[in-house]
JSON list of C-alpha atoms in Angstrom, two decimals:
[
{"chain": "A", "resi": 1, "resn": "UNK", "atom": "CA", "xyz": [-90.62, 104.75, 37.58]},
{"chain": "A", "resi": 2, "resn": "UNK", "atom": "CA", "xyz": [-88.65, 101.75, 37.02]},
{"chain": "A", "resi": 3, "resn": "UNK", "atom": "CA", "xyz": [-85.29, 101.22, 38.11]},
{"chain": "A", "resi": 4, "resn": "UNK", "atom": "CA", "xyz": [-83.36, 101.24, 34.82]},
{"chain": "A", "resi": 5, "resn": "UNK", "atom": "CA", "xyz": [-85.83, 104.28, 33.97]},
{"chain": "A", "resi": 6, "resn": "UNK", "atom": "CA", "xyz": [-84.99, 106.14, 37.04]},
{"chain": "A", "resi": 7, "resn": "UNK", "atom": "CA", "xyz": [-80.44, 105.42, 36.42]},
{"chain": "A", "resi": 8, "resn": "UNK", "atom": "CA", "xyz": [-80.85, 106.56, 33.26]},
{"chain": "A", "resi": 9, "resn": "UNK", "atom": "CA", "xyz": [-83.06, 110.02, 34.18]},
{"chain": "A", "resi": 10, "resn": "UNK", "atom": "CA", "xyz": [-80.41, 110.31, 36.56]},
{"chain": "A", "resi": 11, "resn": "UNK", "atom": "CA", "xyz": [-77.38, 110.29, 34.26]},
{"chain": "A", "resi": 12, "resn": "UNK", "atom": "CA", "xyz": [-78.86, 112.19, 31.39]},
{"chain": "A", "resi": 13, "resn": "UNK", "atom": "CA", "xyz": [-79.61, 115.01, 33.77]},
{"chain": "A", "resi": 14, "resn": "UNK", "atom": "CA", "xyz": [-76.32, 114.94, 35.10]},
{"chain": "A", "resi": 15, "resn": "UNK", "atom": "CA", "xyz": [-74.40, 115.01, 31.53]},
{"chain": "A", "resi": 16, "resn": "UNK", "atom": "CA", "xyz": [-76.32, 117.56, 31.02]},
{"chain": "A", "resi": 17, "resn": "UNK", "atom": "CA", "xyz": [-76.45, 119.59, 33.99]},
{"chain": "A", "resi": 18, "resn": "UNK", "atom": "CA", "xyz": [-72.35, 120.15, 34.10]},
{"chain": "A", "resi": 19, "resn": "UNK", "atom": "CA", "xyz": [-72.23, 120.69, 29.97]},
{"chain": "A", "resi": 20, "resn": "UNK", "atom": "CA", "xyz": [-74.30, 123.79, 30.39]},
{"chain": "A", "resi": 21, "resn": "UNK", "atom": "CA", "xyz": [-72.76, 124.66, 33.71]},
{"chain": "A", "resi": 22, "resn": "UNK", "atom": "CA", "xyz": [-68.96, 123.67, 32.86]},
{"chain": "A", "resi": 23, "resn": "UNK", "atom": "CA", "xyz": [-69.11, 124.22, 29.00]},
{"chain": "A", "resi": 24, "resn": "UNK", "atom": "CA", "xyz": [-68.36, 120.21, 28.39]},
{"chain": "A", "resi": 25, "resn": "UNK", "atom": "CA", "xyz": [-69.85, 117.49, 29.79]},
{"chain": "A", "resi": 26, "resn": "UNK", "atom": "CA", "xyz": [-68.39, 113.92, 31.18]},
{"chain": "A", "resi": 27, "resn": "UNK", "atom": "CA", "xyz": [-68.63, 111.44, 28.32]},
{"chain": "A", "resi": 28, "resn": "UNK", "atom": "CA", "xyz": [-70.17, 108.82, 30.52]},
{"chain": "A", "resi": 29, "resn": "UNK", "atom": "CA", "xyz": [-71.94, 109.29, 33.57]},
{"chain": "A", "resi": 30, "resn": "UNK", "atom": "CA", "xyz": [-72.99, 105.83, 35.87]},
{"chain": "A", "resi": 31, "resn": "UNK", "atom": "CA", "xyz": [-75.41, 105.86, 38.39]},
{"chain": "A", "resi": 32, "resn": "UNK", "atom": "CA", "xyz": [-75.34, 103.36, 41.45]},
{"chain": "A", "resi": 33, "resn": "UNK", "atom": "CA", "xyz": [-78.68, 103.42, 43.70]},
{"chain": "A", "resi": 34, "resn": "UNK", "atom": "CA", "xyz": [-77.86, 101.60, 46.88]},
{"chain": "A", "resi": 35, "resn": "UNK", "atom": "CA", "xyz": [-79.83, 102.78, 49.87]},
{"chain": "A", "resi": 36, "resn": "UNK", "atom": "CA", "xyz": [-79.16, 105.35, 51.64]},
{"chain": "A", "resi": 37, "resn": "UNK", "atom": "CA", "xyz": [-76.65, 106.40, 48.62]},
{"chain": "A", "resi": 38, "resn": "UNK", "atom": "CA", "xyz": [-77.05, 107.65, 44.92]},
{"chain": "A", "resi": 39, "resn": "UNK", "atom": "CA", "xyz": [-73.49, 107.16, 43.09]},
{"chain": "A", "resi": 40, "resn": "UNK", "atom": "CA", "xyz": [-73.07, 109.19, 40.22]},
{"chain": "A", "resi": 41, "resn": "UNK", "atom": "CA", "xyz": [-69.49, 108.83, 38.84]},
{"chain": "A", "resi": 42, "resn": "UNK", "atom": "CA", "xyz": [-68.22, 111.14, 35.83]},
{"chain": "A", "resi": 43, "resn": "UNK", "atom": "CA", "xyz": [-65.78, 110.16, 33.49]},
{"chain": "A", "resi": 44, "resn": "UNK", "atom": "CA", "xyz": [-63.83, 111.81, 30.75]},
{"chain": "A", "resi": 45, "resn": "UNK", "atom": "CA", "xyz": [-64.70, 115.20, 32.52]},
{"chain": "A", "resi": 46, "resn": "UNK", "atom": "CA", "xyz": [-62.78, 118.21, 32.43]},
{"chain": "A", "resi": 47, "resn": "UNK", "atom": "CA", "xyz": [-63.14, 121.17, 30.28]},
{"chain": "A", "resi": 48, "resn": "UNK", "atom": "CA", "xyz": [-60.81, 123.10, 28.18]},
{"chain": "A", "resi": 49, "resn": "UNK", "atom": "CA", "xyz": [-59.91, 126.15, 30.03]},
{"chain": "A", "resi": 50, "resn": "UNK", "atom": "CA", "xyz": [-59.38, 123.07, 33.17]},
{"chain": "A", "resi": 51, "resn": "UNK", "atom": "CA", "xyz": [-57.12, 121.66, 30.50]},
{"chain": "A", "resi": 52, "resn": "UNK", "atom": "CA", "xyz": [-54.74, 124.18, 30.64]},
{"chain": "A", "resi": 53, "resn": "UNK", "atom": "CA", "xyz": [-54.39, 124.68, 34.01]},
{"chain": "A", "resi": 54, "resn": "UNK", "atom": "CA", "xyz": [-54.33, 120.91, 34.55]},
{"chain": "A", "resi": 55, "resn": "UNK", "atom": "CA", "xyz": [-51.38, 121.25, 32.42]},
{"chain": "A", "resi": 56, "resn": "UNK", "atom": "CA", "xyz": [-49.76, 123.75, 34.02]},
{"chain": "A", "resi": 57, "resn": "UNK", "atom": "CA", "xyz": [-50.00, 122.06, 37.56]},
{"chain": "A", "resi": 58, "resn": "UNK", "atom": "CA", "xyz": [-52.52, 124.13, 39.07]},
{"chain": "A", "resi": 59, "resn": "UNK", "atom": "CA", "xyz": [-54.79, 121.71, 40.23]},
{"chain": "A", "resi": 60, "resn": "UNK", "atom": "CA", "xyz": [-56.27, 124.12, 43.21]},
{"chain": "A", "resi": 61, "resn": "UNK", "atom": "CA", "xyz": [-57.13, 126.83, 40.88]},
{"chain": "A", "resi": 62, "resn": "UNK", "atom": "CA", "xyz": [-59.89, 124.39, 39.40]},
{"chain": "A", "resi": 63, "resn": "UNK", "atom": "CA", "xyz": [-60.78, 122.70, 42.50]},
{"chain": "A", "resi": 64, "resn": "UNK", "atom": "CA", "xyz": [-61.29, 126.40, 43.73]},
{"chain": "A", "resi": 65, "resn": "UNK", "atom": "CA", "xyz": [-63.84, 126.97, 40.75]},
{"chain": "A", "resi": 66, "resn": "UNK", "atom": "CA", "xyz": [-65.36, 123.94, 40.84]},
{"chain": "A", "resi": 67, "resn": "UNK", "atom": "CA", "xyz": [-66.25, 123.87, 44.30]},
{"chain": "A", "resi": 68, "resn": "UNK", "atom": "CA", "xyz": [-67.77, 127.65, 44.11]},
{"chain": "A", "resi": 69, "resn": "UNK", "atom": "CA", "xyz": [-69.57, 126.57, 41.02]},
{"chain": "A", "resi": 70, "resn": "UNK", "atom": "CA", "xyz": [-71.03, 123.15, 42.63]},
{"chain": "A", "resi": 71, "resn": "UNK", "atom": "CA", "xyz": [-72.36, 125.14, 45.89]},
{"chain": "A", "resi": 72, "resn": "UNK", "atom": "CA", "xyz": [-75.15, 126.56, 43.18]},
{"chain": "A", "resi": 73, "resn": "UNK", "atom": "CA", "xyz": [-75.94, 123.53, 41.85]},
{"chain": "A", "resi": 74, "resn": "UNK", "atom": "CA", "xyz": [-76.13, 121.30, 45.07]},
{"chain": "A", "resi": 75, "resn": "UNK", "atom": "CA", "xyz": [-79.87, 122.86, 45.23]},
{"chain": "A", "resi": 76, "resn": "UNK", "atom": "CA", "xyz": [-80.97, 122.34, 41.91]},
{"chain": "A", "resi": 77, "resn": "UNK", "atom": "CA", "xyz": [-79.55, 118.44, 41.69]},
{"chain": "A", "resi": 78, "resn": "UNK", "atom": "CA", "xyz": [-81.10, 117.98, 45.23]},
{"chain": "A", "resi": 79, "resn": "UNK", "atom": "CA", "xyz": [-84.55, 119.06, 43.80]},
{"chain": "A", "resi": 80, "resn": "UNK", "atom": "CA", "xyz": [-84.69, 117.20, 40.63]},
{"chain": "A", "resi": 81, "resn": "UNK", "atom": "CA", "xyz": [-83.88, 114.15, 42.52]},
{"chain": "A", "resi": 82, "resn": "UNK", "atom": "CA", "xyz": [-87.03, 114.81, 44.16]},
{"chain": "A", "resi": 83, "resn": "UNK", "atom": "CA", "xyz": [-89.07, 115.37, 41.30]},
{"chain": "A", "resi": 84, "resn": "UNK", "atom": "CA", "xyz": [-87.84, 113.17, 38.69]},
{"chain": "A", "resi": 85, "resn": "UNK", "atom": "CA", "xyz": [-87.16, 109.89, 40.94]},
{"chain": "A", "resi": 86, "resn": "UNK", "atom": "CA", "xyz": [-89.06, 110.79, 44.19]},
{"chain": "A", "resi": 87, "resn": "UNK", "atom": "CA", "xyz": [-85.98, 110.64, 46.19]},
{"chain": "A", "resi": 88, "resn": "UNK", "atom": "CA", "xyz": [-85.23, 112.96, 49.45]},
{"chain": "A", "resi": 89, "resn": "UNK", "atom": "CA", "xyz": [-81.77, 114.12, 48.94]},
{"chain": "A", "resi": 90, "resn": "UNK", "atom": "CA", "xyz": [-80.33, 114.86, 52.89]},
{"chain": "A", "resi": 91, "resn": "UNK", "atom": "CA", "xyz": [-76.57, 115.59, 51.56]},
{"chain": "A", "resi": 92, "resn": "UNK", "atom": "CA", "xyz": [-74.15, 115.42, 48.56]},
{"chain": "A", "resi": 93, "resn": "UNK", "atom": "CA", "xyz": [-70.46, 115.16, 48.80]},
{"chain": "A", "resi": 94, "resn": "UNK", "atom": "CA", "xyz": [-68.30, 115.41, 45.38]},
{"chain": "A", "resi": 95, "resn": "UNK", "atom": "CA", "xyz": [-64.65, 115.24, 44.48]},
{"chain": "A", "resi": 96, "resn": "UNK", "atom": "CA", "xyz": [-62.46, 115.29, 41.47]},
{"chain": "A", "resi": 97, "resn": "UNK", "atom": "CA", "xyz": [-59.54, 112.79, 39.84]},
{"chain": "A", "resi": 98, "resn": "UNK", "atom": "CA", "xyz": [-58.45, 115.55, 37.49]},
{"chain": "A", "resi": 99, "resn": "UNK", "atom": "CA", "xyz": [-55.59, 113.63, 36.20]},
{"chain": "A", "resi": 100, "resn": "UNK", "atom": "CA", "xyz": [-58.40, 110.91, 35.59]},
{"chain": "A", "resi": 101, "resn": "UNK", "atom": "CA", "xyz": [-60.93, 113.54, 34.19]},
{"chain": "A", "resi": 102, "resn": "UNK", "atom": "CA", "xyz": [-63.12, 111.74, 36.67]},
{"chain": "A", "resi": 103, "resn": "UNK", "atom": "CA", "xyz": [-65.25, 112.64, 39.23]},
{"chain": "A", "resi": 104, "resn": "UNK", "atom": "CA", "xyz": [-67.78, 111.22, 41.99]},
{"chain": "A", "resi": 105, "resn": "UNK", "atom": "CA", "xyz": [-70.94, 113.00, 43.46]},
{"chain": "A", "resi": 106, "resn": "UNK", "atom": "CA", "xyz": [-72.39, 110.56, 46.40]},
{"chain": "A", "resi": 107, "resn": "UNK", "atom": "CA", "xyz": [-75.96, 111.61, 47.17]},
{"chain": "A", "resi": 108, "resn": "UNK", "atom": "CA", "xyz": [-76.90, 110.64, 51.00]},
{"chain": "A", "resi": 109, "resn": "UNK", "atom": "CA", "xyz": [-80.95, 109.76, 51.02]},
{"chain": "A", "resi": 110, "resn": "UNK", "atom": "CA", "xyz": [-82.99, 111.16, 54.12]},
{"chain": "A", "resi": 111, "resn": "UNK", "atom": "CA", "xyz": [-83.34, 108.22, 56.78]},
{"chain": "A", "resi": 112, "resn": "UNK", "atom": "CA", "xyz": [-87.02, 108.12, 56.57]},
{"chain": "A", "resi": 113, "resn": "UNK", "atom": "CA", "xyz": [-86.90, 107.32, 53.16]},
{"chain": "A", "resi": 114, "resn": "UNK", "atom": "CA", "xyz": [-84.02, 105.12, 53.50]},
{"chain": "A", "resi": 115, "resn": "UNK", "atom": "CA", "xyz": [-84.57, 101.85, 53.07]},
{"chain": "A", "resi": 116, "resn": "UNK", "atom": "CA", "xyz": [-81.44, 100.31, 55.48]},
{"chain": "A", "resi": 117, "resn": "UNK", "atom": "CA", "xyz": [-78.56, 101.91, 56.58]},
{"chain": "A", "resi": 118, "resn": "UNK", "atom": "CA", "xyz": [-74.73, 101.32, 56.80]},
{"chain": "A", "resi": 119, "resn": "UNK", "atom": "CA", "xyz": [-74.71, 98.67, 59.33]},
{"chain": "A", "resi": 120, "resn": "UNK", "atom": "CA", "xyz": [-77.96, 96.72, 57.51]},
{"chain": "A", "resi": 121, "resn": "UNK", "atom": "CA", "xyz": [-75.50, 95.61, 54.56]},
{"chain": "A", "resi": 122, "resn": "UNK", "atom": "CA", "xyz": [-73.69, 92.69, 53.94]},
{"chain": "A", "resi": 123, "resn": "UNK", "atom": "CA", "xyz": [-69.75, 92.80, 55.38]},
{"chain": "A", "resi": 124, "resn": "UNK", "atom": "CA", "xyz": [-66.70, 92.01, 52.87]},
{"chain": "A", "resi": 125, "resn": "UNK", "atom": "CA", "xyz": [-63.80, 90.13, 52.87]},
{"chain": "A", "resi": 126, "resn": "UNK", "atom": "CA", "xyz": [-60.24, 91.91, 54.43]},
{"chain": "A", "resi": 127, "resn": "UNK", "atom": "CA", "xyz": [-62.75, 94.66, 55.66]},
{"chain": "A", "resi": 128, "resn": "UNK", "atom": "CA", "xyz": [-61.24, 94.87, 59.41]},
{"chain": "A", "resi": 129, "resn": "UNK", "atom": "CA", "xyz": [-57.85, 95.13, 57.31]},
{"chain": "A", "resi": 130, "resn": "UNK", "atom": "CA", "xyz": [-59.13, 98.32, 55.44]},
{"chain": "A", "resi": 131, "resn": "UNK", "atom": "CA", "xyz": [-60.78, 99.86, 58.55]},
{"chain": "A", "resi": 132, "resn": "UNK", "atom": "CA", "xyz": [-57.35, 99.77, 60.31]},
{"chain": "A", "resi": 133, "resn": "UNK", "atom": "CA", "xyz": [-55.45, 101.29, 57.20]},
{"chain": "A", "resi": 134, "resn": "UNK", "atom": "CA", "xyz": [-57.71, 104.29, 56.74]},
{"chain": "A", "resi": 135, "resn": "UNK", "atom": "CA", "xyz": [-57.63, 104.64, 61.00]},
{"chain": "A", "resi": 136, "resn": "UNK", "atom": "CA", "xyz": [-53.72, 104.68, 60.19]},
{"chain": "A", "resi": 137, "resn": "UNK", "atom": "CA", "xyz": [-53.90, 107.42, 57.18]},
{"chain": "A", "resi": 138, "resn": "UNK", "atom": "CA", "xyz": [-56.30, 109.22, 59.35]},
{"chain": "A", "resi": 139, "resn": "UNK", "atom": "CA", "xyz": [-54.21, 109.71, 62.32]},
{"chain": "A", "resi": 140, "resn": "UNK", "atom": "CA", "xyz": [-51.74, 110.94, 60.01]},
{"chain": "A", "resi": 141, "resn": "UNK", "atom": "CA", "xyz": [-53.41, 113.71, 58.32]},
{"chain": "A", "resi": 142, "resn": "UNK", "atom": "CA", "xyz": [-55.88, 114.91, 61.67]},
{"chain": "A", "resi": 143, "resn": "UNK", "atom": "CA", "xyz": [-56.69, 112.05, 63.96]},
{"chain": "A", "resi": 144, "resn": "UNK", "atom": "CA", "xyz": [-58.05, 108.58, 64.18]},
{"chain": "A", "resi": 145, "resn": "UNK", "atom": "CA", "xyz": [-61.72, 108.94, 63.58]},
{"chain": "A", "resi": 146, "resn": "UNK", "atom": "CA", "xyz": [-64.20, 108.04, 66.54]},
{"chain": "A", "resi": 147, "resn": "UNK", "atom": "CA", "xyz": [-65.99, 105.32, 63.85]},
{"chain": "A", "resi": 148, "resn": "UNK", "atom": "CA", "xyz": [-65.24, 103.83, 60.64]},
{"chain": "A", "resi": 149, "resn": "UNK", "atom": "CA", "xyz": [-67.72, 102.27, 58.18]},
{"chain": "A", "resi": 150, "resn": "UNK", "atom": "CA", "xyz": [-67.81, 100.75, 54.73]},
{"chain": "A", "resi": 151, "resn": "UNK", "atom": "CA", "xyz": [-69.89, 99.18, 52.35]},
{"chain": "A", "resi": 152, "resn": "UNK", "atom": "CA", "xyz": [-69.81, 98.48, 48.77]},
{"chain": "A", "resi": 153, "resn": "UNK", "atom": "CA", "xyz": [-72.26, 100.08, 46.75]},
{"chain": "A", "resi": 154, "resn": "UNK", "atom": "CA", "xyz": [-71.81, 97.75, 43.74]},
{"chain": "A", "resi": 155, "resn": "UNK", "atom": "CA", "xyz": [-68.87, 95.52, 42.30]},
{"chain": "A", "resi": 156, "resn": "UNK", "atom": "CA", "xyz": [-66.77, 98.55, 41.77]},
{"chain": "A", "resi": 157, "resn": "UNK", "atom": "CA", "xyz": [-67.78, 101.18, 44.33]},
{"chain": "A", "resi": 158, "resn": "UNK", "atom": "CA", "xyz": [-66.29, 100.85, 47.96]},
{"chain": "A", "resi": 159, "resn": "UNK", "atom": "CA", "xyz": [-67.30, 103.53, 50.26]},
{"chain": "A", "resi": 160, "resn": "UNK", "atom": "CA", "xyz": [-66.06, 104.45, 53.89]},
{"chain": "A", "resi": 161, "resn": "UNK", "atom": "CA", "xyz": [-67.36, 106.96, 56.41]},
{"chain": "A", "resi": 162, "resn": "UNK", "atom": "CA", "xyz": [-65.70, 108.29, 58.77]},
{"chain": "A", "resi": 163, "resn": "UNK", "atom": "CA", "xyz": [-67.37, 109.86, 61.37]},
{"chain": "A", "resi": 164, "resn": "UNK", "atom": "CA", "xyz": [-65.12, 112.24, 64.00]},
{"chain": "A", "resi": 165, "resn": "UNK", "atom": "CA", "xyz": [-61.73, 113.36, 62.73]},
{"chain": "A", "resi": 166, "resn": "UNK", "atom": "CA", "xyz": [-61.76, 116.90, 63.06]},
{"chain": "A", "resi": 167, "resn": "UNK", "atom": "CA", "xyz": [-58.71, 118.63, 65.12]},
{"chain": "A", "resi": 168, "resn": "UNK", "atom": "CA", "xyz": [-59.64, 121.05, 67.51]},
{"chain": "A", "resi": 169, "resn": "UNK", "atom": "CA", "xyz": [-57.43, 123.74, 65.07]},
{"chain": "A", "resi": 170, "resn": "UNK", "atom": "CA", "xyz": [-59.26, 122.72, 62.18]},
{"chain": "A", "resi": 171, "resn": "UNK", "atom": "CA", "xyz": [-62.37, 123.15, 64.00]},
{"chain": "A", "resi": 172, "resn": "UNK", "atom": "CA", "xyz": [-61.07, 127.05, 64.79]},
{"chain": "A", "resi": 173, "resn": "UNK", "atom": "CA", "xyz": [-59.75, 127.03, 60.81]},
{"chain": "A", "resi": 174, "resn": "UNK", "atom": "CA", "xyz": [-63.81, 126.62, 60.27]},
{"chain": "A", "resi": 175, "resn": "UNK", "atom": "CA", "xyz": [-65.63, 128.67, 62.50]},
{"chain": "A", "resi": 176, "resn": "UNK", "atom": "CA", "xyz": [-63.15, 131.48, 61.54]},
{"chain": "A", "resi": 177, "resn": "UNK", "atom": "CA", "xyz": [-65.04, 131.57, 57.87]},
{"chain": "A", "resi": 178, "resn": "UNK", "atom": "CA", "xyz": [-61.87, 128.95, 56.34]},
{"chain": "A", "resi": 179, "resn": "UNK", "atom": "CA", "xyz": [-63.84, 126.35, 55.27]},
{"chain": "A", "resi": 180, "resn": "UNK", "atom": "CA", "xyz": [-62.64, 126.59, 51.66]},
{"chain": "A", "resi": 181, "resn": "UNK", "atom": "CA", "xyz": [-59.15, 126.22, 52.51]},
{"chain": "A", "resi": 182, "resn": "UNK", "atom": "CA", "xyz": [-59.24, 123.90, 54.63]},
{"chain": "A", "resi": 183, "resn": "UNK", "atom": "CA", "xyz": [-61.10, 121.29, 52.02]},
{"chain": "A", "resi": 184, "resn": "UNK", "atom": "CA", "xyz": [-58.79, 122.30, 49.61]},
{"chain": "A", "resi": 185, "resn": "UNK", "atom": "CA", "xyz": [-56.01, 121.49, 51.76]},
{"chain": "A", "resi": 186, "resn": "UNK", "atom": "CA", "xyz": [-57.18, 118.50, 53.17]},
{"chain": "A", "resi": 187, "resn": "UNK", "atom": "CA", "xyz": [-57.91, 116.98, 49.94]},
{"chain": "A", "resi": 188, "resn": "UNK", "atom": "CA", "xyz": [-54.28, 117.34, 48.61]},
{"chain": "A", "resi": 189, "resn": "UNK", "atom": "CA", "xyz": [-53.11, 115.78, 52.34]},
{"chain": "A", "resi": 190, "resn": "UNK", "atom": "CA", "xyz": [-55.45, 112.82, 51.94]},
{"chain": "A", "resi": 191, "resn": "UNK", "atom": "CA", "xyz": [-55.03, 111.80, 48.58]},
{"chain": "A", "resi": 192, "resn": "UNK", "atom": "CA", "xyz": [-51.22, 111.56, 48.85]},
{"chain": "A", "resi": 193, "resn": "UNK", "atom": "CA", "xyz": [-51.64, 109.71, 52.30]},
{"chain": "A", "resi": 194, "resn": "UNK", "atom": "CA", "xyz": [-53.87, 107.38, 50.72]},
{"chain": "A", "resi": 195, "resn": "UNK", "atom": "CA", "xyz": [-51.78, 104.54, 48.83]},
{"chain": "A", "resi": 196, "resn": "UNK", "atom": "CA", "xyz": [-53.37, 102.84, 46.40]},
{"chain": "A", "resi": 197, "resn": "UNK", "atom": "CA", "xyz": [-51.20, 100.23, 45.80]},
{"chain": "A", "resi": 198, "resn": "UNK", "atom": "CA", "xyz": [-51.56, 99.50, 49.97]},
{"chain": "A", "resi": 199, "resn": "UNK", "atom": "CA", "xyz": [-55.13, 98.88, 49.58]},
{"chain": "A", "resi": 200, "resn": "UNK", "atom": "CA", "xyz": [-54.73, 97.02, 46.08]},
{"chain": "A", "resi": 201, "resn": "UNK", "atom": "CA", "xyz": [-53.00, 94.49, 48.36]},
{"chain": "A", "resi": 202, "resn": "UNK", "atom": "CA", "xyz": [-55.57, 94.32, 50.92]},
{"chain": "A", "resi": 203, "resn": "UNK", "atom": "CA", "xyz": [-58.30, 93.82, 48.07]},
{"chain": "A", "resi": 204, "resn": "UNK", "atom": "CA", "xyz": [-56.71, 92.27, 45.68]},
{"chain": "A", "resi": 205, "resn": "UNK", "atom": "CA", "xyz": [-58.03, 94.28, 42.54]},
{"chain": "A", "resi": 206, "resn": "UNK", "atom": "CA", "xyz": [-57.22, 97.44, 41.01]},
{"chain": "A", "resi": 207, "resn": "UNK", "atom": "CA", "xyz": [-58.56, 100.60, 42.38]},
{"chain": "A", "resi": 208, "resn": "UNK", "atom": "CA", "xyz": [-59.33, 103.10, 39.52]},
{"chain": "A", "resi": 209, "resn": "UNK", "atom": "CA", "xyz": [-59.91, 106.45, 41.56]},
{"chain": "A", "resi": 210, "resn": "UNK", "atom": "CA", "xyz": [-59.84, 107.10, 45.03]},
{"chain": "A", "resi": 211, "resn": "UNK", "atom": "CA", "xyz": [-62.21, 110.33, 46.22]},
{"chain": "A", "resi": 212, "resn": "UNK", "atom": "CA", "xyz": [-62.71, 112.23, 49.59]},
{"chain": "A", "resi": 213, "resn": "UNK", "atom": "CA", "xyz": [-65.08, 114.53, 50.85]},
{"chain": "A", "resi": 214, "resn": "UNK", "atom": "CA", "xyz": [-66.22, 116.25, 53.94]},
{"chain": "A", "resi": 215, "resn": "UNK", "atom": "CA", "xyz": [-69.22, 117.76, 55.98]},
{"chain": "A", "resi": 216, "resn": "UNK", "atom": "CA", "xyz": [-67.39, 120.48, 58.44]},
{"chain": "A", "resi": 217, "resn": "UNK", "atom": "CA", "xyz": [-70.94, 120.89, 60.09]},
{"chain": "A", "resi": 218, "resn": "UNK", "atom": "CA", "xyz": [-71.04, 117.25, 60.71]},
{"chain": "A", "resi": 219, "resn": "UNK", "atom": "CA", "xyz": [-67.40, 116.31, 61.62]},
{"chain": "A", "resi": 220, "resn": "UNK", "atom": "CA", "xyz": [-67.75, 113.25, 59.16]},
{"chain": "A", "resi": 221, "resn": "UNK", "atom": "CA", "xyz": [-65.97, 112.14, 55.81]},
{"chain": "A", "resi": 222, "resn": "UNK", "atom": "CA", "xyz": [-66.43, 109.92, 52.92]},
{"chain": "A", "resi": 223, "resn": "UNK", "atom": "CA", "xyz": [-64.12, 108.17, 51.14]},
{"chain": "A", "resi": 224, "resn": "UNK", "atom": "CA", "xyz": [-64.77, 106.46, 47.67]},
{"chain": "A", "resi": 225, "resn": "UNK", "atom": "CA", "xyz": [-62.61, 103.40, 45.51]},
{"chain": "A", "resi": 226, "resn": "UNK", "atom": "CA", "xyz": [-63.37, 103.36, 42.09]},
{"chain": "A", "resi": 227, "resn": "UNK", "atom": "CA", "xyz": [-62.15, 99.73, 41.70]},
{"chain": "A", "resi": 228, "resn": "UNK", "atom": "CA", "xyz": [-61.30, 98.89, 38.20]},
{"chain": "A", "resi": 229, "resn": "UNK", "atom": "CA", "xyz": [-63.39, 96.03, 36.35]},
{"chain": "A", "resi": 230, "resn": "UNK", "atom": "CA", "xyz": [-61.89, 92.08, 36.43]}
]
């Protein structure tokens, strides 16, 4: 299938995959293929009952669903990616912007059918300076992670993984069956530790959305920038 063919399979099924699931779907969906990661970013997504509660401040209560509701269709978005674009799905990590109505899912391709990894790609300008800031944001909400990578996955898409930043008590939090709250909580944390306009400075361009998401089993987190277009 060609490329074009295979973004837009991708973002069709993925409108709509969440309109049957969440009872609207995003009104754009854009899908970045950079190897080893699928980018599929939502925007203009958040239903009407999550409009309410959006309005009423309780952002948690829909993470809360959302997350319950995405751990059934992890599965069935791993296995069309196999079918439809021939692509071994390994993980996915998603996250919101609900005051955006935006959202990210980052698909993480098996190695053997990777075609280069992190440390294959190209570096970027004021990159050592954005390493050290998310080290310093890091130590701040757990501790400073035992490596830090990032590429960009297009013009817009800057992605950092952090690999080793689980706490010994968050460690405990998730063998004790508190996995749940501890994302929760830890997305909240992050998100307000994470200044945009500190690494607007450091890039010098807008960033859009900033996401975060985790793999407990792992010990190892992404972070995305939506950067907004020049």
């Amino acid at each position: 299938m060609e490329k074009n063919s295979v973004h837009a399979e991708i973002a069709s099924y993925t409108g709509k995959l969440f309109r049957d699931n969440f009872g609207k779907g995003p009104s754009s969906v854009y899908v970045s293929i950079e190897h080893p990661f699928i980018t599929i970013y939502l925007s203009d997504f958040l239903a009407p009952m999550e409009r309410v509660l959006v309005g009423q401040k309780n952002f948690m209560k829909v993470e809360e669903t959302r997350d319950f509701l995405m751990q059934e269709l992890l599965p069935e978005i791993k296995a069309t990616l196999r079918v439809t674009a021939d692509i071994d799905v390994e993980n996915i990590y998603y996250d919101w912007s609900l005051r955006n109505k935006s959202g990210i899912l980052v698909a993480v391709i098996k190695e053997e059918n990777s075609e280069k990894q992190i440390g294959d790609l190209s570096d970027y300008p004021k990159k050592d300076e954005v390493h050290n800031e998310i080290i310093r944001v890091s130590k701040l909400a757990e501790k400073a992670p035992e490596k830090v990578e990032s590429i960009y996955l297009n013009s817009r898409t800057l992605l950092v993984d952090r690999k080793g930043i689980l706490v010994r008590i968050e460690k405990e939090l998730i063998n004790s069956g508190f996995s749940e709250q501890l994302r929760l909580s830890k997305r909240q944390l992050e998100k307000r530790l994470l200044d945009p306009t500190v690494f607007e400075t450091i890039l010098g361009t807008q960033i859009q959305d900033i996401f975060v998401d985790w793999d407990f089993s792992l010990d190892k987190s992404y972070i995305i920038f939506i950067l907004k277009p020049k």
